[in-house]
Short mmCIF file of C-alpha atoms in Angstrom, two decimals:
data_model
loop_
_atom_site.label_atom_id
_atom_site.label_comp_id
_atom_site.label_asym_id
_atom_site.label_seq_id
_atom_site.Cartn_x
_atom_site.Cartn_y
_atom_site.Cartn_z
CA UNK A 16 172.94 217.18 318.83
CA UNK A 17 175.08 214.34 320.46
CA UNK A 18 177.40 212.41 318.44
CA UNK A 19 174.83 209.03 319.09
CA UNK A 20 172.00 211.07 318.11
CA UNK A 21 173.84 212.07 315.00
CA UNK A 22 174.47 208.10 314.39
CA UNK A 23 171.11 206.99 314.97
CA UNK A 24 169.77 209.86 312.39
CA UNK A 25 172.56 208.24 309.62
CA UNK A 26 171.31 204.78 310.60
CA UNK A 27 167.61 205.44 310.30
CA UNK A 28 168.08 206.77 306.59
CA UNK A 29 170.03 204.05 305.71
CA UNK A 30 167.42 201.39 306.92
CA UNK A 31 164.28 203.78 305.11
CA UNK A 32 166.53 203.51 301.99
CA UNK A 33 167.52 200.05 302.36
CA UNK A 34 164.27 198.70 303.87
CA UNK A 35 161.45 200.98 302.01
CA UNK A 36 162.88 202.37 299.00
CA UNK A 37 161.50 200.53 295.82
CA UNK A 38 164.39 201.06 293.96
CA UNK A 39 166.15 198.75 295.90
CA UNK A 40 165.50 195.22 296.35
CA UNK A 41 164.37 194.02 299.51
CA UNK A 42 167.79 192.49 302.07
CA UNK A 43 167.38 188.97 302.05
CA UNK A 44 167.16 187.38 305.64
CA UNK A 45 170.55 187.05 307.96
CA UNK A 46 170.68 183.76 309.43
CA UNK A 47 172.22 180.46 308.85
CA UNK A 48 171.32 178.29 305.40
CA UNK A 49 170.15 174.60 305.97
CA UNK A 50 171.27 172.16 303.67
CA UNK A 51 167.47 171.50 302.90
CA UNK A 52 166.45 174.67 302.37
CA UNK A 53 165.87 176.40 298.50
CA UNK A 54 168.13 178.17 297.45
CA UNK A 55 167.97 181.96 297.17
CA UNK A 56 167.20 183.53 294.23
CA UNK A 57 169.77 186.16 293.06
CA UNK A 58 169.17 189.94 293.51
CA UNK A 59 168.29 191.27 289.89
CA UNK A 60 170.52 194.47 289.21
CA UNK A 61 168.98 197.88 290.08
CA UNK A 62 167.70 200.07 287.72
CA UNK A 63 170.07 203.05 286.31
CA UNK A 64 170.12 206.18 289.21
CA UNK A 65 170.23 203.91 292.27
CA UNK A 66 172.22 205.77 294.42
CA UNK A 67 173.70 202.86 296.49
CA UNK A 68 174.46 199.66 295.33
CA UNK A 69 173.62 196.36 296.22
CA UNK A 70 174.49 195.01 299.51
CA UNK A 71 176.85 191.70 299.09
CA UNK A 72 177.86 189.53 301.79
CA UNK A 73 181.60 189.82 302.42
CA UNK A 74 183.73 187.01 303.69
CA UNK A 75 186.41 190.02 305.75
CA UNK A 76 185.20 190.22 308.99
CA UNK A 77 183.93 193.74 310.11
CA UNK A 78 184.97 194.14 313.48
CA UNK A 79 188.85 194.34 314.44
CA UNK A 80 188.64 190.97 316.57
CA UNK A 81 187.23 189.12 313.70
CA UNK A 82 190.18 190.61 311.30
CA UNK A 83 192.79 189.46 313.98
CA UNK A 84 191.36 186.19 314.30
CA UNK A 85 191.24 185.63 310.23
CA UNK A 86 195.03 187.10 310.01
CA UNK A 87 195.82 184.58 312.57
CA UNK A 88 194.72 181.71 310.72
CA UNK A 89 196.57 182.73 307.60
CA UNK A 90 199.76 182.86 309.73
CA UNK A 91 199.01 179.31 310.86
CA UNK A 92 198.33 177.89 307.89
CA UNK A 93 201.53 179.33 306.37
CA UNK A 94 203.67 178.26 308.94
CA UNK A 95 201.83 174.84 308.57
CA UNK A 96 202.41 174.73 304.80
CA UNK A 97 206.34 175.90 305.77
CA UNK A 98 206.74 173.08 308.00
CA UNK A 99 205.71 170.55 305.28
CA UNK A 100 208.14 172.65 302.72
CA UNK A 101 211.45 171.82 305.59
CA UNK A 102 210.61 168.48 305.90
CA UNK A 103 210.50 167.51 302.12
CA UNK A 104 214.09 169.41 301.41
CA UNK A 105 215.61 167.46 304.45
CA UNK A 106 215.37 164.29 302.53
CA UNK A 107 218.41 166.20 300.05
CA UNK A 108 220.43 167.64 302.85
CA UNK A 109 224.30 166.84 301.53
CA UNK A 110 222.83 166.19 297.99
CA UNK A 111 225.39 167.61 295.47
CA UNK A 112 223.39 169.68 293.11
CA UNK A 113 224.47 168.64 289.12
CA UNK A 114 223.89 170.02 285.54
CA UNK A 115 224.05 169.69 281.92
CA UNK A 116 226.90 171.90 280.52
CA UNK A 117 228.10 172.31 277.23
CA UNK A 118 231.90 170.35 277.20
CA UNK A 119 233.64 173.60 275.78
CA UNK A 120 232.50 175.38 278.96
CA UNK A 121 235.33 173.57 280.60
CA UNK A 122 238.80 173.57 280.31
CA UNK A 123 241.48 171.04 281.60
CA UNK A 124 243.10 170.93 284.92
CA UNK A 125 246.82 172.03 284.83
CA UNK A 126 247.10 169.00 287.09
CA UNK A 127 245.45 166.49 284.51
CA UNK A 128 247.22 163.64 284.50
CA UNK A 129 246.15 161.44 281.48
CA UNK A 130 248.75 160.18 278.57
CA UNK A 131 247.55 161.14 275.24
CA UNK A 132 247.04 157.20 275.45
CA UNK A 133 243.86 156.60 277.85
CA UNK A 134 242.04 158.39 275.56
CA UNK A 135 242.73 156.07 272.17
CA UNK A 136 243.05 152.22 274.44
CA UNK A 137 239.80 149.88 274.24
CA UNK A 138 238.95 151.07 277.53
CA UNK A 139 237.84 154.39 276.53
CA UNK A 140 236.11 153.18 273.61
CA UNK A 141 234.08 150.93 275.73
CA UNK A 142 233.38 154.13 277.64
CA UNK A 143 232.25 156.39 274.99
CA UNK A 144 230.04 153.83 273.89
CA UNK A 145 228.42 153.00 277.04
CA UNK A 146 228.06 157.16 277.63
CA UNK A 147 226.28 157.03 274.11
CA UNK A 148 224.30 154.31 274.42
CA UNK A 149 222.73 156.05 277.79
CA UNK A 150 222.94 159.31 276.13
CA UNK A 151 224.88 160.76 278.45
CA UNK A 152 227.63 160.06 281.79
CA UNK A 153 225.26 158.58 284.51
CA UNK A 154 228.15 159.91 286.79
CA UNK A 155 229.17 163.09 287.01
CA UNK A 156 232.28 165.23 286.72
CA UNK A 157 233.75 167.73 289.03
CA UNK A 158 233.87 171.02 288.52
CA UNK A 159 235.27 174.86 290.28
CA UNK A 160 234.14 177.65 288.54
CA UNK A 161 237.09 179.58 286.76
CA UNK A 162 238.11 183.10 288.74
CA UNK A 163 237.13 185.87 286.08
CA UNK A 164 235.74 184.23 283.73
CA UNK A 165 232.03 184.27 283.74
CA UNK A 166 230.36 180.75 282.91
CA UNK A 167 233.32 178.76 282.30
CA UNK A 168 234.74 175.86 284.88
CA UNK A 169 238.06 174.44 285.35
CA UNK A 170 238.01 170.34 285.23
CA UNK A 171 238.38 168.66 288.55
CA UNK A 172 238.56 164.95 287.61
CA UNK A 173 236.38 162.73 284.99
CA UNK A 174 238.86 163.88 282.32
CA UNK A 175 237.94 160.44 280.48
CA UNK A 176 234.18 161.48 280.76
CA UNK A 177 234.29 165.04 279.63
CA UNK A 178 236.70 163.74 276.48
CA UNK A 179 233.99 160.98 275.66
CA UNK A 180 231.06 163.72 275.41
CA UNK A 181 232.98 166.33 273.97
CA UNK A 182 233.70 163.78 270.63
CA UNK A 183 229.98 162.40 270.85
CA UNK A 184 228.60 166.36 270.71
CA UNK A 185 226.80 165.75 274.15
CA UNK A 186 226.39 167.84 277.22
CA UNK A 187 228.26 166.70 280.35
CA UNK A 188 226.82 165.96 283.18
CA UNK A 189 228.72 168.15 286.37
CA UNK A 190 228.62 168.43 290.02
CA UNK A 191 229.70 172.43 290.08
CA UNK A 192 231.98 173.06 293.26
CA UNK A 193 230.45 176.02 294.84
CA UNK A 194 232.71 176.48 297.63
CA UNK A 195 236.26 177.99 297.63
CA UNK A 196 238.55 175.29 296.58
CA UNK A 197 242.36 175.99 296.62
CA UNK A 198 244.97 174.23 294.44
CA UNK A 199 245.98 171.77 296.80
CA UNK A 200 242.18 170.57 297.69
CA UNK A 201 241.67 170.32 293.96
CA UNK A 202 245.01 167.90 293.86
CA UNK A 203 243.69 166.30 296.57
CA UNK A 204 240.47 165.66 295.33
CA UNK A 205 241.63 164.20 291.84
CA UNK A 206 244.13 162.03 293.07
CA UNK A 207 241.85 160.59 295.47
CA UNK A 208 239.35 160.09 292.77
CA UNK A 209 241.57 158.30 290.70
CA UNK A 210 243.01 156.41 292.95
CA UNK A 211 239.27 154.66 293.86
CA UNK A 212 239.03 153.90 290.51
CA UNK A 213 242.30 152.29 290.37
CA UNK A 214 242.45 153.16 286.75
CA UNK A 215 245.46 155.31 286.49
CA UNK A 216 248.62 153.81 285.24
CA UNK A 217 252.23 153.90 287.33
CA UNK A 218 253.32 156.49 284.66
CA UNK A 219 250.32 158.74 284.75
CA UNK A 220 250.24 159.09 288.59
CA UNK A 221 253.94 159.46 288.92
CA UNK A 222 253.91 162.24 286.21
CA UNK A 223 251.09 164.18 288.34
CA UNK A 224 253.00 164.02 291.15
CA UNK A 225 256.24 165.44 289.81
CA UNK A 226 254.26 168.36 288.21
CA UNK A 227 253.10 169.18 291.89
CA UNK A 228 256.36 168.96 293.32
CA UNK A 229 258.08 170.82 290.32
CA UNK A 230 255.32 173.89 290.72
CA UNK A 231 256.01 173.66 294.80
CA UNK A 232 252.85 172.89 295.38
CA UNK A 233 254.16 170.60 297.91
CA UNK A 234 257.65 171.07 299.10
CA UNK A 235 258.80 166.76 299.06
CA UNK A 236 258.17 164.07 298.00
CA UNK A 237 257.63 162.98 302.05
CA UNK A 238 255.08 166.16 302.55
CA UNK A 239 253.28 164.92 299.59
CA UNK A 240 252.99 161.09 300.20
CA UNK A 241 251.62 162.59 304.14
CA UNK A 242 248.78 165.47 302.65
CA UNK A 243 247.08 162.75 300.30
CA UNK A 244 247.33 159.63 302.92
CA UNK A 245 249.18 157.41 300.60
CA UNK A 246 252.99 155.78 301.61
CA UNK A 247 256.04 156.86 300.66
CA UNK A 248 256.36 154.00 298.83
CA UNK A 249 254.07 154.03 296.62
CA UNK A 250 254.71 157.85 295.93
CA UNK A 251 258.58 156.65 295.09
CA UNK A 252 257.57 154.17 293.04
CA UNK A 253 255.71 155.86 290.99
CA UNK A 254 258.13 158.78 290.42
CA UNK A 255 260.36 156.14 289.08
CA UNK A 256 258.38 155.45 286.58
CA UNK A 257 258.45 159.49 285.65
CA UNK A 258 261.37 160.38 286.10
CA UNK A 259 262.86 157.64 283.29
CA UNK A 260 264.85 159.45 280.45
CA UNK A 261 262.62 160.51 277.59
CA UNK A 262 264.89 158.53 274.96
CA UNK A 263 264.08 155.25 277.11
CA UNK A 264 260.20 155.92 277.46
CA UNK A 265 259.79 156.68 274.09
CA UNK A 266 261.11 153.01 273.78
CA UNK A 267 257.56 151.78 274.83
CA UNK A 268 255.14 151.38 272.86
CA UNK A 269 253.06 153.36 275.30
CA UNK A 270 254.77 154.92 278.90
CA UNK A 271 251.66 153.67 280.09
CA UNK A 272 252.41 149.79 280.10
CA UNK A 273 255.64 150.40 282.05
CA UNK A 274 255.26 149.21 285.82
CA UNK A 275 257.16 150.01 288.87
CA UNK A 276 259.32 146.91 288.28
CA UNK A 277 260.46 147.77 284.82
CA UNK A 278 261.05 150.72 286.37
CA UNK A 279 263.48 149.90 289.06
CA UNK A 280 265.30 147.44 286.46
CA UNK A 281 265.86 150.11 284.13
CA UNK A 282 267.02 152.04 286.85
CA UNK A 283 269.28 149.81 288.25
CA UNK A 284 271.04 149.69 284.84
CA UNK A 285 271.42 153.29 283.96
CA UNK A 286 272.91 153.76 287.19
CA UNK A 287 275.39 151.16 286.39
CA UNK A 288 275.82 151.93 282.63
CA UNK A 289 274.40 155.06 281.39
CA UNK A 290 275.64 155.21 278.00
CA UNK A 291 275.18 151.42 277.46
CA UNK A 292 271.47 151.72 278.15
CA UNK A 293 271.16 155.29 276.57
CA UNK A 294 273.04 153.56 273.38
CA UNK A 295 270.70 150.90 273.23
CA UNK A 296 267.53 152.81 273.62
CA UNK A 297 268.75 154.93 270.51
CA UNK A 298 269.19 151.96 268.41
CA UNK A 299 266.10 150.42 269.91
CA UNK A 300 264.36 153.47 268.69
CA UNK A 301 265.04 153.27 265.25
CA UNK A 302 263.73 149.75 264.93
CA UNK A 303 260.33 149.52 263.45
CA UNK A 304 259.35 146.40 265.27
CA UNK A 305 257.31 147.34 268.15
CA UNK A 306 257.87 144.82 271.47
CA UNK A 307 256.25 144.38 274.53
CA UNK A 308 257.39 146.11 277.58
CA UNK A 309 258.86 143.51 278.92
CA UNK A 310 261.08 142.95 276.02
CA UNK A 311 262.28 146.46 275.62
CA UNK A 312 263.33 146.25 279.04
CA UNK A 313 265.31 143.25 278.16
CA UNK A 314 267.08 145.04 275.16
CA UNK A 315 267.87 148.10 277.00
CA UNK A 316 269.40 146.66 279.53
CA UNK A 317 271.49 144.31 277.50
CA UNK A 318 269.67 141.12 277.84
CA UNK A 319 266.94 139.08 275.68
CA UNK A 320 263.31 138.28 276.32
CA UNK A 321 264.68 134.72 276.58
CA UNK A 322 267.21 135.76 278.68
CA UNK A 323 264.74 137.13 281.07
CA UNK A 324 262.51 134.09 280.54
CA UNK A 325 265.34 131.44 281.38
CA UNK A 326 266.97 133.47 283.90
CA UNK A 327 267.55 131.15 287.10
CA UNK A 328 266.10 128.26 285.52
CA UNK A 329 267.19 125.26 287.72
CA UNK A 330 269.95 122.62 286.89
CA UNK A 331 269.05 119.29 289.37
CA UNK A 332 270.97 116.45 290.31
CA UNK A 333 269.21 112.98 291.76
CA UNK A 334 265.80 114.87 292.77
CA UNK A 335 267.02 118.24 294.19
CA UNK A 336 268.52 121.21 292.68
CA UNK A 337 272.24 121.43 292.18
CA UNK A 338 272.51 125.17 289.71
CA UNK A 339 271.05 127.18 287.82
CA UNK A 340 271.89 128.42 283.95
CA UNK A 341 270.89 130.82 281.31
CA UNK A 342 271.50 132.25 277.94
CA UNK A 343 272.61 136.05 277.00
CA UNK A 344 271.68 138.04 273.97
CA UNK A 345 274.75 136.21 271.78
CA UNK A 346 274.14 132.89 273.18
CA UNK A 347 276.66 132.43 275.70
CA UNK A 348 275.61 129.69 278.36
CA UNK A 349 276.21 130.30 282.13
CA UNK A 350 275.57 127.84 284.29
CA UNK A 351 275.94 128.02 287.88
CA UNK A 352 276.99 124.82 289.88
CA UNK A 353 276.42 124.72 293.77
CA UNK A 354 279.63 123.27 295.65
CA UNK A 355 277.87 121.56 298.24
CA UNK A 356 275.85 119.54 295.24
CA UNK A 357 279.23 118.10 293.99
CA UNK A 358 279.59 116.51 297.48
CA UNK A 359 282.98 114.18 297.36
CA UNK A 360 282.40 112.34 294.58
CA UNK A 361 283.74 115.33 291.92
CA UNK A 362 285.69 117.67 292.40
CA UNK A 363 285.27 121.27 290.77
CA UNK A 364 288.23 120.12 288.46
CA UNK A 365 286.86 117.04 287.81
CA UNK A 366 283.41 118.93 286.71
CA UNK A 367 285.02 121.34 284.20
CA UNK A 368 287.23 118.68 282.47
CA UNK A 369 283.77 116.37 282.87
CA UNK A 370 281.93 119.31 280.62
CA UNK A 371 284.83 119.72 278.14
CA UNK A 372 284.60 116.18 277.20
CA UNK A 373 281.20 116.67 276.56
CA UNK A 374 281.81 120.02 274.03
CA UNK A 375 284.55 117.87 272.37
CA UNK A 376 283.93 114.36 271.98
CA UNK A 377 286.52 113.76 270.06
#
């Protein structure tokens, strides 16, 4: 028998069986359903010993074009849904990705640069509370992952912000660096950052950048000032305010209130009398009193506040200046005369005999 008269004999059972058997229920009709038209009872189940189930309609085509046609849908339709997928993440392409961590996660930057002081002024308290109030920092901190040590970060900057949440018992809220950062980017990075906020003091920053040039992270003071785009300047400036003895900073009552003036005034006069100012700023130190900066920059370097005050205070003549006097710590009066002010009506002799008259009257 031929293999399509072997076919036709399977085929022909299956329709007697299917068609004639009464222990099957009849096929219902192929064709399209109208919308109108009742709707098809279900097939009741067959009784126990049918020997083929019922027939259901399956949605899988049956012939291999049908299947190819189906599978190319799906592929469509994925690629479709894809498509969609790209085009909602390209609205966060160079989106920094932040989270919650616990504060004792991270540890300090050896480069942190904050006095002992920013975290105690009213500044930081008005920080804390606005981070409380919101429940949290609204901006985040910067963070590198620590090498070998699983799940714990090393501080970039936002040392005021990690500080605040640590002493409220909050989580910080942290931008995690995910890409290698070296020791000089991470400099970079916080000295940039607090130089935006403008919010470092003369001390603080000058202090930060002596630590990088003592650990040769940068080899001068010139190579520095270059790598962060700031002037030389500024960077010598503020190492003047760092590199002040200890016993004449710990004159202040915080190195933070010291500027770059103080600074070159106090430098000026240890330069010209070292153990005059160094003498000073010990028996400064043992005074209980506490000045203002400017005033312990007057005692150091010999002077008074009032000194300071009524230094180059003019002396005028008819209108116009003619001097200037002022006053040292024990209350000796200077007082300058300019020559050309005299003109030739009085003579420098006749001025100094004119102003010992006046001290003695009699």
């Amino acid at each position: 028998m031929s293999t399509k008269s072997k076919l036709q004999s399977v085929t022909d059972s299956l329709r007697a069986l299917t068609g004639n058997s009464p222990l099957l229920p009849a096929a219902a009709p192929i064709g399209p359903r109208q919308d109108d038209a009742p709707a098809v009872p279900a097939a009741q189940p067959a009784p126990a010993g049918t020997q083929f189930p019922p027939v259901v309609p399956r949605s899988v085509p049956r012939t291999g074009p049908g299947q190819m046609l189906q599978f190319r849908g799906q592929m469509l339709a994925t690629e479709s849904e894809i498509s969609r997928l790209k085009e909602q993440l390209s609205a966060y392409d160079g989106a920094a990705v932040t989270r919650r961590l616990d504060t004792a996660q991270i540890a300090p930057s050896r480069w942190a640069n904050r006095h002992a002081d920013a975290f105690a002024n009213p500044a930081f308290q008005s920080l804390k509370r606005d981070i409380q109030q919101a429940g949290g920092n609204v901006q985040p901190i910067l963070v590198r992952p620590l090498v070998d040590q699983p799940n714990r970060y090393e501080l970039v900057f936002g040392h005021r912000r990690h500080r605040a949440c640590a002493e409220l018992g909050l989580p910080v809220l942290a931008t995690v660096e995910t890409q290698a950062l070296s020791d000089a980017d991470l400099f970079a990075m916080m000295d940039r950052e607090n130089r935006e906020r403008a919010d470092l003091s003369p001390y603080e920053q000058g202090m930060m950048y002596r630590r990088a040039l003592d650990q040769g992270l940068y080899p001068s003071n010139r190579r520095l000032a270059d790598a962060l785009g700031v002037s030389h300047t500024w960077v010598a400036n503020v190492l003047l305010v760092a590199d002040l003895p200890t016993a004449v900073i710990d004159c202040f009552a915080s190195p933070t209130t010291i500027t770059h003036r103080h600074a070159k005034t106090l430098t000026a006069a240890l330069d010209a009398d070292p153990k005059g100012v160094l003498r000073r700023a010990e028996r400064l130190r043992l005074q209980e009193r506490v000045l203002g900066a400017a005033a312990v920059v007057a005692e150091l370097v010999g002077t008074t506040a009032d000194e300071v005050r009524s230094a180059g205070q003019l002396l005028r003549g008819d209108g116009r200046p003619t001097g200037r006097w002022s006053q040292d710590r024990d209350g000796r009066m200077y007082i300058q005369i300019d020559a050309s002010a005299l003109g030739g009506a009085m003579t420098p002799e006749a001025l100094a005999a004119a102003v010992a008259r006046l001290l003695d009257p009699a």
